[in-house]
């Protein structure tokens, strides 16, 4: 069973290519799930995958793409009982 990681990324993370960069990063790490902008200016992410790949993705999200300024990342871990397939930008 894969792990699931849910993130809320706060800072200057919209309008800087964060979702598209995260999409490419998730694909490279063979993760599956979704990413979306929220009305409050944050980015929300939920991905399934191997724990080590998810930890690498979390480390990437703490920095983000060069034009982003990440202030904080809230992370919630759980088991994935119904894995996603593919990566979706919502």
mmCIF file with all atom_site columns, C-alpha atoms in Angstrom:
data_model
loop_
_atom_site.group_PDB
_atom_site.id
_atom_site.type_symbol
_atom_site.label_atom_id
_atom_site.label_alt_id
_atom_site.label_comp_id
_atom_site.label_asym_id
_atom_site.label_entity_id
_atom_site.label_seq_id
_atom_site.pdbx_PDB_ins_code
_atom_site.Cartn_x
_atom_site.Cartn_y
_atom_site.Cartn_z
_atom_site.occupancy
_atom_site.B_iso_or_equiv
_atom_site.pdbx_formal_charge
_atom_site.auth_seq_id
_atom_site.auth_comp_id
_atom_site.auth_asym_id
_atom_site.auth_atom_id
_atom_site.pdbx_PDB_model_num
ATOM 1  C CA . UNK A 1 1  ? 0.000  0.000  0.000   1.00 0.00 ? 1  UNK A CA 1
ATOM 2  C CA . UNK A 1 2  ? 1.284  3.452  -0.928  1.00 0.00 ? 2  UNK A CA 1
ATOM 3  C CA . UNK A 1 3  ? 1.406  6.468  1.329   1.00 0.00 ? 3  UNK A CA 1
ATOM 4  C CA . UNK A 1 4  ? -0.582 9.644  0.740   1.00 0.00 ? 4  UNK A CA 1
ATOM 5  C CA . UNK A 1 5  ? 0.739  13.148 1.399   1.00 0.00 ? 5  UNK A CA 1
ATOM 6  C CA . UNK A 1 6  ? -1.552 16.179 1.610   1.00 0.00 ? 6  UNK A CA 1
ATOM 7  C CA . UNK A 1 7  ? 0.087  19.624 1.605   1.00 0.00 ? 7  UNK A CA 1
ATOM 8  C CA . UNK A 1 8  ? -0.964 23.228 2.072   1.00 0.00 ? 8  UNK A CA 1
ATOM 9  C CA . UNK A 1 9  ? 1.755  25.501 0.730   1.00 0.00 ? 9  UNK A CA 1
ATOM 10 C CA . UNK A 1 10 ? 1.625  29.132 1.861   1.00 0.00 ? 10 UNK A CA 1
ATOM 11 C CA . UNK A 1 11 ? 3.556  32.105 0.517   1.00 0.00 ? 11 UNK A CA 1
ATOM 12 C CA . UNK A 1 12 ? 3.997  33.720 -2.879  1.00 0.00 ? 12 UNK A CA 1
ATOM 13 C CA . UNK A 1 13 ? 3.077  30.491 -4.690  1.00 0.00 ? 13 UNK A CA 1
ATOM 14 C CA . UNK A 1 14 ? 0.445  31.524 -7.230  1.00 0.00 ? 14 UNK A CA 1
ATOM 15 C CA . UNK A 1 15 ? 1.280  33.127 -10.564 1.00 0.00 ? 15 UNK A CA 1
ATOM 16 C CA . UNK A 1 16 ? 4.870  31.851 -10.393 1.00 0.00 ? 16 UNK A CA 1
ATOM 17 C CA . UNK A 1 17 ? 4.522  28.472 -12.124 1.00 0.00 ? 17 UNK A CA 1
ATOM 18 C CA . UNK A 1 18 ? 4.362  26.516 -8.873  1.00 0.00 ? 18 UNK A CA 1
ATOM 19 C CA . UNK A 1 19 ? 1.649  24.070 -10.001 1.00 0.00 ? 19 UNK A CA 1
ATOM 20 C CA . UNK A 1 20 ? 3.327  23.292 -13.310 1.00 0.00 ? 20 UNK A CA 1
ATOM 21 C CA . UNK A 1 21 ? 6.747  22.859 -11.714 1.00 0.00 ? 21 UNK A CA 1
ATOM 22 C CA . UNK A 1 22 ? 5.216  20.624 -9.032  1.00 0.00 ? 22 UNK A CA 1
ATOM 23 C CA . UNK A 1 23 ? 3.459  18.644 -11.771 1.00 0.00 ? 23 UNK A CA 1
ATOM 24 C CA . UNK A 1 24 ? 6.773  17.940 -13.492 1.00 0.00 ? 24 UNK A CA 1
ATOM 25 C CA . UNK A 1 25 ? 8.451  17.106 -10.184 1.00 0.00 ? 25 UNK A CA 1
ATOM 26 C CA . UNK A 1 26 ? 5.651  14.679 -9.251  1.00 0.00 ? 26 UNK A CA 1
ATOM 27 C CA . UNK A 1 27 ? 5.895  12.949 -12.620 1.00 0.00 ? 27 UNK A CA 1
ATOM 28 C CA . UNK A 1 28 ? 9.663  12.583 -12.264 1.00 0.00 ? 28 UNK A CA 1
ATOM 29 C CA . UNK A 1 29 ? 9.138  10.975 -8.835  1.00 0.00 ? 29 UNK A CA 1
ATOM 30 C CA . UNK A 1 30 ? 6.348  8.702  -10.165 1.00 0.00 ? 30 UNK A CA 1
ATOM 31 C CA . UNK A 1 31 ? 3.709  10.169 -7.868  1.00 0.00 ? 31 UNK A CA 1
ATOM 32 C CA . UNK A 1 32 ? -0.011 10.318 -8.620  1.00 0.00 ? 32 UNK A CA 1
ATOM 33 C CA . UNK A 1 33 ? -2.617 12.807 -7.424  1.00 0.00 ? 33 UNK A CA 1
ATOM 34 C CA . UNK A 1 34 ? -3.563 16.445 -7.880  1.00 0.00 ? 34 UNK A CA 1
ATOM 35 C CA . UNK A 1 35 ? -2.514 20.029 -7.266  1.00 0.00 ? 35 UNK A CA 1
ATOM 36 C CA . UNK A 1 36 ? -4.605 23.207 -7.233  1.00 0.00 ? 36 UNK A CA 1
ATOM 37 C CA . UNK A 1 37 ? -4.629 26.880 -6.345  1.00 0.00 ? 37 UNK A CA 1
ATOM 38 C CA . UNK A 1 38 ? -6.861 27.907 -3.460  1.00 0.00 ? 38 UNK A CA 1
ATOM 39 C CA . UNK A 1 39 ? -8.834 31.128 -3.143  1.00 0.00 ? 39 UNK A CA 1
ATOM 40 C CA . UNK A 1 40 ? -6.716 32.220 -0.148  1.00 0.00 ? 40 UNK A CA 1
ATOM 41 C CA . UNK A 1 41 ? -3.557 32.335 -2.312  1.00 0.00 ? 41 UNK A CA 1
ATOM 42 C CA . UNK A 1 42 ? -2.123 29.010 -1.148  1.00 0.00 ? 42 UNK A CA 1
ATOM 43 C CA . UNK A 1 43 ? -1.513 25.872 -3.183  1.00 0.00 ? 43 UNK A CA 1
ATOM 44 C CA . UNK A 1 44 ? -3.013 22.534 -2.118  1.00 0.00 ? 44 UNK A CA 1
ATOM 45 C CA . UNK A 1 45 ? -1.471 19.207 -3.119  1.00 0.00 ? 45 UNK A CA 1
ATOM 46 C CA . UNK A 1 46 ? -2.367 15.565 -2.570  1.00 0.00 ? 46 UNK A CA 1
ATOM 47 C CA . UNK A 1 47 ? -0.187 12.784 -3.937  1.00 0.00 ? 47 UNK A CA 1
ATOM 48 C CA . UNK A 1 48 ? 0.216  9.035  -3.503  1.00 0.00 ? 48 UNK A CA 1
ATOM 49 C CA . UNK A 1 49 ? 3.472  7.153  -3.883  1.00 0.00 ? 49 UNK A CA 1
ATOM 50 C CA . UNK A 1 50 ? 6.421  5.553  -2.198  1.00 0.00 ? 50 UNK A CA 1
ATOM 51 C CA . UNK A 1 51 ? 7.322  7.209  1.105   1.00 0.00 ? 51 UNK A CA 1
ATOM 52 C CA . UNK A 1 52 ? 10.839 8.179  -0.011  1.00 0.00 ? 52 UNK A CA 1
ATOM 53 C CA . UNK A 1 53 ? 9.527  9.808  -3.217  1.00 0.00 ? 53 UNK A CA 1
ATOM 54 C CA . UNK A 1 54 ? 6.902  11.714 -1.241  1.00 0.00 ? 54 UNK A CA 1
ATOM 55 C CA . UNK A 1 55 ? 9.581  12.916 1.187   1.00 0.00 ? 55 UNK A CA 1
ATOM 56 C CA . UNK A 1 56 ? 11.644 14.141 -1.782  1.00 0.00 ? 56 UNK A CA 1
ATOM 57 C CA . UNK A 1 57 ? 8.573  15.946 -3.139  1.00 0.00 ? 57 UNK A CA 1
ATOM 58 C CA . UNK A 1 58 ? 7.912  17.546 0.260   1.00 0.00 ? 58 UNK A CA 1
ATOM 59 C CA . UNK A 1 59 ? 11.505 18.809 0.382   1.00 0.00 ? 59 UNK A CA 1
ATOM 60 C CA . UNK A 1 60 ? 11.081 20.277 -3.112  1.00 0.00 ? 60 UNK A CA 1
ATOM 61 C CA . UNK A 1 61 ? 7.818  22.010 -2.086  1.00 0.00 ? 61 UNK A CA 1
ATOM 62 C CA . UNK A 1 62 ? 9.571  23.741 0.811   1.00 0.00 ? 62 UNK A CA 1
ATOM 63 C CA . UNK A 1 63 ? 11.633 25.592 -1.827  1.00 0.00 ? 63 UNK A CA 1
ATOM 64 C CA . UNK A 1 64 ? 9.402  25.529 -4.921  1.00 0.00 ? 64 UNK A CA 1
ATOM 65 C CA . UNK A 1 65 ? 10.416 26.971 -8.290  1.00 0.00 ? 65 UNK A CA 1
ATOM 66 C CA . UNK A 1 66 ? 12.892 29.885 -8.370  1.00 0.00 ? 66 UNK A CA 1
ATOM 67 C CA . UNK A 1 67 ? 10.240 32.631 -8.560  1.00 0.00 ? 67 UNK A CA 1
ATOM 68 C CA . UNK A 1 68 ? 8.216  31.308 -5.593  1.00 0.00 ? 68 UNK A CA 1
ATOM 69 C CA . UNK A 1 69 ? 8.643  32.362 -1.967  1.00 0.00 ? 69 UNK A CA 1
ATOM 70 C CA . UNK A 1 70 ? 7.412  29.536 0.247   1.00 0.00 ? 70 UNK A CA 1
ATOM 71 C CA . UNK A 1 71 ? 6.629  30.681 3.796   1.00 0.00 ? 71 UNK A CA 1
ATOM 72 C CA . UNK A 1 72 ? 5.292  27.416 5.215   1.00 0.00 ? 72 UNK A CA 1
ATOM 73 C CA . UNK A 1 73 ? 4.207  23.924 4.236   1.00 0.00 ? 73 UNK A CA 1
ATOM 74 C CA . UNK A 1 74 ? 1.607  22.043 6.259   1.00 0.00 ? 74 UNK A CA 1
ATOM 75 C CA . UNK A 1 75 ? 1.900  18.292 5.706   1.00 0.00 ? 75 UNK A CA 1
ATOM 76 C CA . UNK A 1 76 ? -0.489 15.462 6.601   1.00 0.00 ? 76 UNK A CA 1
ATOM 77 C CA . UNK A 1 77 ? 0.485  11.817 6.042   1.00 0.00 ? 77 UNK A CA 1
ATOM 78 C CA . UNK A 1 78 ? -1.830 8.810  5.808   1.00 0.00 ? 78 UNK A CA 1
ATOM 79 C CA . UNK A 1 79 ? -2.162 5.449  4.089   1.00 0.00 ? 79 UNK A CA 1
ATOM 80 C CA . UNK A 1 80 ? -3.630 5.533  0.601   1.00 0.00 ? 80 UNK A CA 1
ATOM 81 C CA . UNK A 1 81 ? -6.626 3.223  0.467   1.00 0.00 ? 81 UNK A CA 1
ATOM 82 C CA . UNK A 1 82 ? -7.694 4.236  -3.062  1.00 0.00 ? 82 UNK A CA 1
ATOM 83 C CA . UNK A 1 83 ? -4.615 5.346  -5.029  1.00 0.00 ? 83 UNK A CA 1
ATOM 84 C CA . UNK A 1 84 ? -4.800 8.034  -7.685  1.00 0.00 ? 84 UNK A CA 1
ATOM 85 C CA . UNK A 1 85 ? -3.670 7.409  -11.229 1.00 0.00 ? 85 UNK A CA 1
ATOM 86 C CA . UNK A 1 86 ? -1.768 10.126 -13.035 1.00 0.00 ? 86 UNK A CA 1
ATOM 87 C CA . UNK A 1 87 ? -1.141 13.744 -12.078 1.00 0.00 ? 87 UNK A CA 1
ATOM 88 C CA . UNK A 1 88 ? -3.852 16.376 -12.449 1.00 0.00 ? 88 UNK A CA 1
ATOM 89 C CA . UNK A 1 89 ? -3.694 20.150 -12.192 1.00 0.00 ? 89 UNK A CA 1
ATOM 90 C CA . UNK A 1 90 ? -7.099 21.302 -10.967 1.00 0.00 ? 90 UNK A CA 1
#
